[in-house]
mmCIF file of C-alpha atoms in Angstrom:
data_model
loop_
_atom_site.group_PDB
_atom_site.id
_atom_site.type_symbol
_atom_site.label_atom_id
_atom_site.label_comp_id
_atom_site.label_asym_id
_atom_site.label_seq_id
_atom_site.Cartn_x
_atom_site.Cartn_y
_atom_site.Cartn_z
ATOM 1 C CA MET V 1 -7.123 -19.143 16.301
ATOM 2 C CA THR V 2 -5.338 -19.466 12.684
ATOM 3 C CA GLU V 3 -6.112 -22.217 10.184
ATOM 4 C CA GLN V 4 -2.596 -23.309 10.875
ATOM 5 C CA ALA V 5 -3.218 -23.419 14.780
ATOM 6 C CA PHE V 6 -6.479 -25.255 14.492
ATOM 7 C CA LEU V 7 -5.162 -28.094 12.187
ATOM 8 C CA LYS V 8 -2.124 -28.650 14.532
ATOM 9 C CA SER V 9 -4.179 -28.650 17.651
ATOM 10 C CA TYR V 10 -6.806 -30.757 15.638
ATOM 11 C CA LEU V 11 -4.352 -33.319 14.314
ATOM 12 C CA LYS V 12 -2.611 -33.456 17.776
ATOM 13 C CA ILE V 13 -5.800 -34.358 19.472
ATOM 14 C CA LEU V 14 -6.601 -37.159 16.743
ATOM 15 C CA ALA V 15 -2.957 -38.388 17.199
ATOM 16 C CA ASP V 16 -3.897 -38.787 20.928
ATOM 17 C CA MET V 17 -7.057 -40.475 20.254
ATOM 18 C CA GLU V 18 -5.721 -42.872 17.776
ATOM 19 C CA THR V 19 -3.200 -43.976 20.132
ATOM 20 C CA HIS V 20 -5.483 -44.524 22.877
ATOM 21 C CA ARG V 21 -7.996 -46.535 20.492
ATOM 22 C CA TYR V 22 -4.804 -48.708 19.962
ATOM 23 C CA LEU V 23 -4.077 -48.995 23.638
ATOM 24 C CA GLN V 24 -7.687 -49.917 24.374
ATOM 25 C CA GLN V 25 -7.817 -52.394 21.717
ATOM 26 C CA SER V 26 -4.434 -54.037 22.282
ATOM 27 C CA THR V 27 -5.204 -54.180 26.031
ATOM 28 C CA LEU V 28 -8.228 -55.654 25.875
ATOM 29 C CA LYS V 29 -7.069 -58.324 23.628
ATOM 30 C CA THR V 30 -4.489 -59.355 26.148
ATOM 31 C CA MET V 31 -7.172 -59.274 28.903
ATOM 32 C CA ARG V 32 -9.664 -61.468 26.780
ATOM 33 C CA GLU V 33 -6.738 -64.038 26.039
ATOM 34 C CA GLU V 34 -5.769 -64.132 29.746
ATOM 35 C CA LEU V 35 -9.683 -64.442 30.765
ATOM 36 C CA ARG V 36 -9.862 -67.343 28.224
ATOM 37 C CA GLN V 37 -7.080 -69.386 29.712
ATOM 38 C CA LEU V 38 -8.034 -68.706 33.423
ATOM 39 C CA ARG V 39 -11.429 -70.350 32.330
ATOM 40 C CA THR V 40 -10.153 -73.064 30.736
ATOM 41 C CA PRO V 41 -10.701 -76.027 32.809
ATOM 42 C CA LEU V 42 -7.249 -77.787 33.976
ATOM 43 C CA PRO V 43 -6.597 -81.189 32.363
ATOM 44 C CA GLU V 44 -8.272 -84.041 34.280
ATOM 45 C CA GLU V 45 -5.555 -86.727 35.672
ATOM 46 C CA ALA V 46 -6.516 -89.988 36.220
ATOM 47 C CA PRO V 47 -5.488 -91.799 39.482
ATOM 48 C CA PRO V 48 -2.723 -94.128 39.323
ATOM 49 C CA THR V 49 -3.228 -97.805 39.442
ATOM 50 C CA PRO V 50 -0.647 -100.334 40.708
ATOM 51 C CA GLU V 51 0.851 -102.509 37.624
ATOM 52 C CA ARG V 52 -0.125 -105.587 39.344
ATOM 53 C CA GLU V 53 -2.248 -106.863 42.053
ATOM 54 C CA THR V 54 -0.828 -106.698 45.419
ATOM 55 C CA ALA V 55 -0.550 -110.564 46.680
ATOM 56 C CA PRO V 56 -1.628 -111.066 50.204
ATOM 57 C CA ALA V 57 0.305 -113.053 52.849
ATOM 58 C CA ALA V 58 -1.813 -116.149 52.262
ATOM 59 C CA ALA V 59 -0.874 -116.331 48.659
ATOM 60 C CA GLY V 60 2.796 -116.036 49.777
ATOM 61 C CA VAL V 61 2.547 -119.178 52.020
ATOM 62 C CA PHE V 62 0.439 -121.026 49.267
ATOM 63 C CA LEU V 63 3.443 -120.573 47.042
ATOM 64 C CA VAL V 64 5.790 -121.854 49.622
ATOM 65 C CA LEU V 65 3.680 -125.299 49.940
ATOM 66 C CA LEU V 66 2.971 -125.641 46.457
ATOM 67 C CA GLY V 67 6.791 -125.087 45.857
ATOM 68 C CA LEU V 68 7.631 -127.859 48.292
ATOM 69 C CA LEU V 69 5.074 -130.249 47.000
ATOM 70 C CA ILE V 70 6.647 -129.745 43.605
ATOM 71 C CA SER V 71 9.950 -129.989 44.879
ATOM 72 C CA ALA V 72 9.236 -133.559 46.750
ATOM 73 C CA ALA V 73 7.516 -134.992 43.528
ATOM 74 C CA ALA V 74 10.519 -134.016 41.457
ATOM 75 C CA ALA V 75 12.870 -135.462 43.981
ATOM 76 C CA PHE V 76 10.988 -138.602 43.924
ATOM 77 C CA ALA V 77 10.867 -138.552 40.073
ATOM 78 C CA ALA V 78 14.570 -138.238 40.057
ATOM 79 C CA ILE V 79 15.360 -140.940 42.365
ATOM 80 C CA LEU V 80 13.213 -143.351 40.355
ATOM 81 C CA ALA V 81 14.824 -142.365 37.018
ATOM 82 C CA VAL V 82 18.386 -142.886 38.386
ATOM 83 C CA PHE V 83 17.477 -146.082 39.847
ATOM 84 C CA LEU V 84 15.639 -147.308 36.679
ATOM 85 C CA LEU V 85 18.852 -146.128 34.833
ATOM 86 C CA LEU V 86 21.205 -148.041 37.207
ATOM 87 C CA MET V 87 18.883 -151.062 36.809
ATOM 88 C CA ILE V 88 18.958 -151.054 33.233
ATOM 89 C CA ILE V 89 22.859 -150.506 33.119
ATOM 90 C CA SER V 90 23.227 -153.416 35.753
ATOM 91 C CA LEU V 91 21.266 -155.674 33.500
ATOM 92 C CA GLY V 92 23.378 -155.151 30.646
ATOM 93 C CA GLY V 93 26.706 -155.741 32.089
ATOM 94 C CA ASN V 94 26.487 -155.344 35.761
ATOM 95 C CA LEU V 95 28.697 -152.182 35.651
ATOM 96 C CA PHE V 96 27.247 -150.988 38.815
ATOM 97 C CA ASP V 97 25.808 -152.372 41.878
ATOM 98 C CA PRO V 98 22.622 -150.721 42.843
ATOM 99 C CA GLU V 99 23.441 -151.363 46.345
ATOM 100 C CA THR V 100 26.600 -149.023 46.270
ATOM 101 C CA MET V 101 24.629 -146.355 44.101
ATOM 102 C CA GLU V 102 21.859 -146.207 46.995
ATOM 103 C CA PRO V 103 23.702 -143.197 48.587
ATOM 104 C CA LEU V 104 23.860 -141.581 45.094
ATOM 105 C CA LEU V 105 20.158 -141.723 44.582
ATOM 106 C CA TYR V 106 19.587 -140.024 48.055
ATOM 107 C CA LEU V 107 21.760 -137.490 47.229
ATOM 108 C CA THR V 108 20.348 -136.793 43.859
ATOM 109 C CA GLY V 109 16.852 -136.652 45.364
ATOM 110 C CA GLY V 110 17.968 -134.441 48.078
ATOM 111 C CA ALA V 111 19.720 -132.028 45.715
ATOM 112 C CA VAL V 112 16.791 -131.837 43.615
ATOM 113 C CA PHE V 113 14.388 -131.478 46.595
ATOM 114 C CA VAL V 114 16.704 -128.599 48.202
ATOM 115 C CA GLY V 115 17.085 -126.905 45.014
ATOM 116 C CA GLY V 116 13.086 -127.010 44.136
ATOM 117 C CA THR V 117 12.699 -125.801 47.683
ATOM 118 C CA GLY V 118 15.000 -122.880 47.575
ATOM 119 C CA TRP V 119 13.476 -121.732 44.151
ATOM 120 C CA SER V 120 10.302 -121.804 45.541
ATOM 121 C CA LEU V 121 11.442 -119.616 48.551
ATOM 122 C CA TYR V 122 13.314 -117.681 46.350
ATOM 123 C CA LYS V 123 10.196 -116.994 44.071
ATOM 124 C CA ALA V 124 7.927 -116.255 46.876
ATOM 125 C CA ILE V 125 10.097 -113.776 48.657
ATOM 126 C CA ASN V 126 10.711 -112.219 45.444
ATOM 127 C CA ASN V 127 7.212 -111.796 44.403
ATOM 128 C CA ALA V 128 6.284 -110.490 48.188
ATOM 129 C CA SER V 129 9.239 -107.971 47.969
ATOM 130 C CA ALA V 130 8.112 -106.818 44.453
ATOM 131 C CA ALA V 131 4.326 -106.719 45.875
ATOM 132 C CA LYS V 132 5.391 -104.454 48.677
ATOM 133 C CA GLU V 133 7.609 -102.214 46.378
ATOM 134 C CA GLU V 134 4.461 -102.126 44.138
ATOM 135 C CA LYS V 135 2.107 -101.058 46.729
ATOM 136 C CA GLU V 136 4.439 -98.540 48.356
ATOM 137 C CA ARG V 137 4.863 -97.060 44.948
ATOM 138 C CA HIS V 138 1.298 -96.718 44.193
ATOM 139 C CA LEU V 139 0.561 -95.347 47.685
ATOM 140 C CA ARG V 140 3.110 -93.005 47.192
ATOM 141 C CA GLU V 141 1.828 -91.973 43.790
ATOM 142 C CA LEU V 142 -1.842 -91.762 45.016
ATOM 143 C CA ARG V 143 -0.548 -89.418 47.796
ATOM 144 C CA GLU V 144 1.309 -87.228 45.293
ATOM 145 C CA TYR V 145 -1.719 -87.673 43.085
ATOM 146 C CA ARG V 146 -4.195 -86.450 45.740
ATOM 147 C CA GLU V 147 -2.089 -83.635 46.554
ATOM 148 C CA ARG V 148 -2.091 -82.224 43.132
ATOM 149 C CA GLN V 149 -5.443 -82.495 43.023
ATOM 150 C CA ASP V 150 -5.794 -80.441 45.980
ATOM 151 C CA ALA V 151 -3.404 -77.733 44.229
ATOM 152 C CA ASN V 152 -5.458 -77.794 41.289
ATOM 153 C CA ARG V 153 -8.898 -77.235 43.412
ATOM 154 C CA ASN V 154 -7.134 -74.222 44.735
ATOM 155 C CA LEU V 155 -5.877 -73.056 41.475
ATOM 156 C CA GLU V 156 -9.287 -73.401 39.924
ATOM 157 C CA GLN V 157 -10.775 -71.677 42.815
ATOM 158 C CA SER V 158 -8.091 -68.962 42.432
ATOM 159 C CA ASN V 159 -8.698 -68.555 38.610
ATOM 160 C CA ARG V 160 -12.269 -68.078 39.249
ATOM 161 C CA GLU V 161 -11.433 -65.404 41.408
ATOM 162 C CA THR V 162 -9.201 -63.818 38.939
ATOM 163 C CA ALA V 163 -11.559 -64.421 36.065
ATOM 164 C CA GLY V 164 -14.512 -62.296 37.734
ATOM 165 C CA ARG V 165 -12.113 -59.543 38.742
ATOM 166 C CA LEU V 166 -10.585 -59.417 35.133
ATOM 167 C CA SER V 167 -14.314 -59.716 33.971
ATOM 168 C CA GLN V 168 -15.243 -56.439 35.644
ATOM 169 C CA GLU V 169 -12.191 -54.666 34.358
ATOM 170 C CA ILE V 170 -12.757 -55.713 30.825
ATOM 171 C CA ALA V 171 -16.097 -54.318 30.970
ATOM 172 C CA VAL V 172 -15.001 -51.191 32.216
ATOM 173 C CA LEU V 173 -12.369 -50.896 29.570
ATOM 174 C CA GLU V 174 -14.773 -51.961 26.498
ATOM 175 C CA ARG V 175 -17.204 -49.020 27.821
ATOM 176 C CA GLN V 176 -14.534 -46.686 27.700
ATOM 177 C CA ALA V 177 -13.252 -48.102 24.338
ATOM 178 C CA ALA V 178 -16.851 -47.357 22.940
ATOM 179 C CA SER V 179 -16.739 -43.888 24.111
ATOM 180 C CA THR V 180 -13.433 -43.075 22.438
ATOM 181 C CA GLN V 181 -14.496 -44.503 19.225
ATOM 182 C CA ARG V 182 -17.552 -42.483 19.466
ATOM 183 C CA ASN V 183 -15.513 -39.251 19.937
ATOM 184 C CA LEU V 184 -12.998 -40.176 17.312
ATOM 185 C CA ASP V 185 -15.863 -40.871 15.036
ATOM 186 C CA ALA V 186 -17.181 -37.354 15.797
ATOM 187 C CA LEU V 187 -13.968 -35.662 15.171
ATOM 188 C CA TYR V 188 -13.630 -37.467 11.835
ATOM 189 C CA ALA V 189 -17.255 -36.651 10.914
ATOM 190 C CA LYS V 190 -16.182 -32.737 10.745
ATOM 191 C CA GLY V 191 -14.725 -33.829 7.547
ATOM 192 C CA ILE V 192 -11.602 -32.091 7.827
ATOM 193 C CA ILE V 193 -9.403 -35.535 7.205
ATOM 194 C CA TYR V 194 -9.951 -37.577 4.070
ATOM 195 C CA ALA V 195 -11.114 -40.997 4.902
ATOM 196 C CA LYS V 196 -7.971 -42.879 3.435
ATOM 197 C CA TYR V 197 -5.869 -41.073 6.223
ATOM 198 C CA ARG V 198 -7.956 -41.726 9.231
ATOM 199 C CA ASN V 199 -5.725 -43.908 11.030
ATOM 200 C CA LEU V 200 -3.090 -43.777 13.724
ATOM 201 C CA VAL V 201 0.006 -44.122 11.273
ATOM 202 C CA ALA V 202 -1.303 -41.453 8.799
ATOM 203 C CA ILE V 203 -2.286 -38.948 11.574
ATOM 204 C CA CYS V 204 0.802 -39.057 13.060
ATOM 205 C CA SER V 205 3.004 -38.806 10.084
ATOM 206 C CA ILE V 206 0.509 -35.839 9.004
ATOM 207 C CA CYS V 207 0.740 -34.107 12.173
ATOM 208 C CA GLU V 208 4.540 -34.520 12.558
ATOM 209 C CA TYR V 209 4.778 -32.859 9.021
ATOM 210 C CA PHE V 210 2.777 -29.939 9.801
ATOM 211 C CA LEU V 211 4.694 -29.633 13.460
ATOM 212 C CA ALA V 212 7.910 -29.857 11.725
ATOM 213 C CA GLY V 213 6.719 -27.162 9.283
ATOM 214 C CA ARG V 214 7.404 -29.589 6.056
ATOM 215 C CA CYS V 215 3.663 -28.727 5.046
ATOM 216 C CA SER V 216 1.283 -25.597 5.349
ATOM 217 C CA SER V 217 -1.911 -27.433 4.044
ATOM 218 C CA LEU V 218 -3.536 -30.956 4.208
ATOM 219 C CA GLY V 219 -3.084 -31.475 0.612
ATOM 220 C CA ASP V 220 0.389 -30.913 0.771
ATOM 221 C CA ALA V 221 0.431 -33.260 3.856
ATOM 222 C CA TYR V 222 -1.301 -35.982 1.943
ATOM 223 C CA ASN V 223 1.044 -36.029 -1.299
ATOM 224 C CA LEU V 224 4.234 -36.028 0.954
ATOM 225 C CA PHE V 225 2.820 -39.024 2.859
ATOM 226 C CA GLU V 226 2.096 -40.674 -0.373
ATOM 227 C CA THR V 227 5.831 -39.870 -1.832
ATOM 228 C CA GLU V 228 7.368 -41.184 1.275
ATOM 229 C CA GLN V 229 5.152 -43.904 1.376
ATOM 230 C CA ARG V 230 6.088 -45.083 -2.736
ATOM 231 C CA ALA V 231 9.602 -44.636 -1.990
ATOM 232 C CA ASN V 232 9.523 -47.042 1.131
ATOM 233 C CA LEU V 233 10.803 -44.146 3.498
ATOM 234 C CA ILE V 234 7.893 -44.707 6.119
ATOM 235 C CA ILE V 235 5.980 -47.731 7.537
ATOM 236 C CA THR V 236 2.492 -47.456 6.644
ATOM 237 C CA LYS V 237 1.007 -50.639 8.629
ATOM 238 C CA LEU V 238 0.182 -50.475 12.195
ATOM 239 C CA ASP V 239 1.264 -54.226 13.044
ATOM 240 C CA GLU V 240 4.477 -53.620 10.882
ATOM 241 C CA ALA V 241 5.290 -50.309 12.945
ATOM 242 C CA VAL V 242 4.452 -51.820 16.159
ATOM 243 C CA SER V 243 7.083 -54.875 15.092
ATOM 244 C CA ARG V 244 9.699 -52.345 13.873
ATOM 245 C CA LEU V 245 9.399 -49.731 16.776
ATOM 246 C CA GLY V 246 13.252 -49.256 16.809
ATOM 247 C CA GLU V 247 13.420 -48.297 13.413
ATOM 248 C CA LEU V 248 10.953 -45.459 13.407
ATOM 249 C CA GLN V 249 12.684 -42.705 15.258
ATOM 250 C CA ARG V 250 14.435 -41.055 12.412
ATOM 251 C CA SER V 251 11.677 -41.079 9.884
ATOM 252 C CA GLN V 252 8.458 -41.116 11.934
ATOM 253 C CA TYR V 253 9.286 -39.775 15.134
ATOM 254 C CA MET V 254 5.825 -38.832 16.278
ATOM 255 C CA LEU V 255 4.353 -42.436 15.706
ATOM 256 C CA GLN V 256 7.398 -44.146 17.526
ATOM 257 C CA GLN V 257 6.475 -41.909 20.824
ATOM 258 C CA GLU V 258 2.860 -42.662 20.386
ATOM 259 C CA LEU V 259 3.368 -46.062 20.016
ATOM 260 C CA THR V 260 5.865 -46.232 22.951
ATOM 261 C CA LEU V 261 3.446 -44.463 25.006
ATOM 262 C CA ALA V 262 0.871 -46.522 24.395
ATOM 263 C CA ASN V 263 2.895 -49.656 25.119
ATOM 264 C CA GLU V 264 3.983 -48.629 28.347
ATOM 265 C CA LYS V 265 0.625 -47.532 29.405
ATOM 266 C CA ARG V 266 -0.657 -50.789 28.387
ATOM 267 C CA GLU V 267 1.661 -52.773 30.398
ATOM 268 C CA THR V 268 1.161 -50.480 33.414
ATOM 269 C CA LEU V 269 -2.405 -51.344 33.133
ATOM 270 C CA LEU V 270 -2.212 -54.538 33.116
ATOM 271 C CA ARG V 271 0.378 -54.803 35.975
ATOM 272 C CA GLU V 272 -2.241 -52.770 38.013
ATOM 273 C CA VAL V 273 -5.353 -54.994 37.143
ATOM 274 C CA ARG V 274 -3.008 -58.273 37.644
ATOM 275 C CA GLY V 275 -2.143 -56.650 41.037
ATOM 276 C CA LEU V 276 -5.842 -55.900 42.300
ATOM 277 C CA SER V 277 -6.803 -59.502 40.946
ATOM 278 C CA ASP V 278 -4.028 -60.984 43.635
ATOM 279 C CA SER V 279 -5.130 -58.348 46.334
ATOM 280 C CA ALA V 280 -8.862 -59.555 45.846
ATOM 281 C CA GLN V 281 -7.780 -63.153 45.930
ATOM 282 C CA ARG V 282 -6.068 -62.812 49.319
ATOM 283 C CA LEU V 283 -8.706 -60.599 51.081
ATOM 284 C CA SER V 284 -11.256 -63.258 49.806
ATOM 285 C CA ARG V 285 -9.612 -65.983 52.040
ATOM 286 C CA GLN V 286 -9.916 -63.672 55.109
ATOM 287 C CA THR V 287 -12.946 -63.345 57.558
ATOM 288 C CA GLU V 288 -12.537 -59.489 58.775
ATOM 289 C CA GLU V 289 -13.116 -56.698 57.150
ATOM 290 C CA THR V 290 -13.272 -58.365 53.854
ATOM 291 C CA ASN V 291 -16.344 -56.825 52.166
ATOM 292 C CA ARG V 292 -14.879 -53.302 53.225
ATOM 293 C CA ARG V 293 -11.427 -53.693 51.738
ATOM 294 C CA LEU V 294 -13.057 -55.575 48.424
ATOM 295 C CA ASN V 295 -14.988 -52.836 48.271
ATOM 296 C CA GLU V 296 -12.037 -50.130 48.294
ATOM 297 C CA ILE V 297 -10.406 -52.402 45.716
ATOM 298 C CA GLY V 298 -13.293 -51.889 43.390
ATOM 299 C CA SER V 299 -13.255 -48.168 43.624
ATOM 300 C CA SER V 300 -9.555 -48.474 43.089
ATOM 301 C CA SER V 301 -9.931 -50.206 39.636
ATOM 302 C CA ALA V 302 -7.306 -49.584 37.389
ATOM 303 C CA ALA V 303 -9.439 -49.569 34.277
ATOM 304 C CA ALA V 304 -11.861 -47.257 36.164
ATOM 305 C CA ALA V 305 -9.023 -44.864 37.151
ATOM 306 C CA TYR V 306 -7.848 -44.954 33.457
ATOM 307 C CA SER V 307 -11.586 -44.532 32.165
ATOM 308 C CA ALA V 308 -12.266 -41.577 34.382
ATOM 309 C CA GLU V 309 -8.923 -39.804 33.041
ATOM 310 C CA ARG V 310 -9.788 -40.465 29.429
ATOM 311 C CA THR V 311 -13.295 -38.947 29.969
ATOM 312 C CA ARG V 312 -11.966 -36.022 31.327
ATOM 313 C CA GLU V 313 -9.564 -35.560 28.649
ATOM 314 C CA GLU V 314 -11.778 -36.623 25.822
ATOM 315 C CA LEU V 315 -14.674 -34.147 26.983
ATOM 316 C CA ASP V 316 -11.968 -31.426 26.934
ATOM 317 C CA PHE V 317 -10.835 -32.219 23.411
ATOM 318 C CA MET V 318 -14.544 -32.527 22.275
ATOM 319 C CA ASN V 319 -15.152 -28.674 23.851
ATOM 320 C CA ARG V 320 -11.907 -27.431 22.384
ATOM 321 C CA MET V 321 -12.766 -28.646 18.935
ATOM 322 C CA ASN V 322 -16.357 -27.385 19.132
ATOM 323 C CA GLN V 323 -15.465 -23.892 20.073
ATOM 324 C CA ALA V 324 -12.920 -23.820 17.630
ATOM 325 C CA ALA V 325 -14.860 -25.149 14.375
ATOM 326 C CA GLY V 326 -16.519 -21.949 13.466
ATOM 327 C CA ILE V 327 -12.886 -20.582 12.615
ATOM 328 C CA TYR V 328 -11.627 -23.390 10.384
ATOM 329 C CA ARG V 329 -12.202 -22.976 6.768
ATOM 330 C CA SER V 330 -12.190 -25.779 4.350
ATOM 331 C CA TYR V 331 -9.522 -26.001 2.046
#
């Protein structure tokens, strides 16, 4: 293997390792945020309370009797007032004959009595109707509140099950992320790549320079990277590259391909993790063969499958680099 061939192989492996480190970190960030949300208690909701006390039937009867008493008193007072008025008028000039006004007195008193009684009945019926509507509204809101409480309890149970499953996936992926970081550190520890360029953006750019034949040494690759950076021809910050992925194809094709691959793999991994969690929740509510099928789901963990694949690939990378290391000569 020539030095050029070694460098190309070495840089491609570094690009792959950096891509999967980004994939693992971004996936773990999403998973941890979902786990935090699942573990956040649902807001407590106070039960509804009626706006007014519902009056019992006896209270309505009491209001009617009280209205009748007040009406009778008002009628008597009205008759007495009119009678006195007529007496005063008669004494002043005998304008009216009290005897001829007697029916008017009774009519006035009767009108006051009937009006007062009607008002009392109206208020009593209105209050009873309002109290009934209030009670029905309160019972309806209470029923809806209890239904929401039942739904929240079911959701909390579901969230606990999902959180437990997600915690297992996170633990598996964290172990793989630590292993990937160790292997990547071991590759960088060979001292071939200058520390400043040990990141996904720089490695992809330098690797692309070699693969496209734009440079023949690491020194030339570093100079070309710095020149394009000063001229704003390339994006050098990872978060900016992620947000402007569509703009990378012309000037940083390899970086665009690696980030696209990582994003697609992350979404697939998250989708599989969520799907397995849903399956575990459904099975946890069944009574037959639940343990066996839950174990089957556990053995098919999305994170575990990814971790096993990465372990094999990274072991192959390390073996290949260790075998080829003796050929490489430092510039």
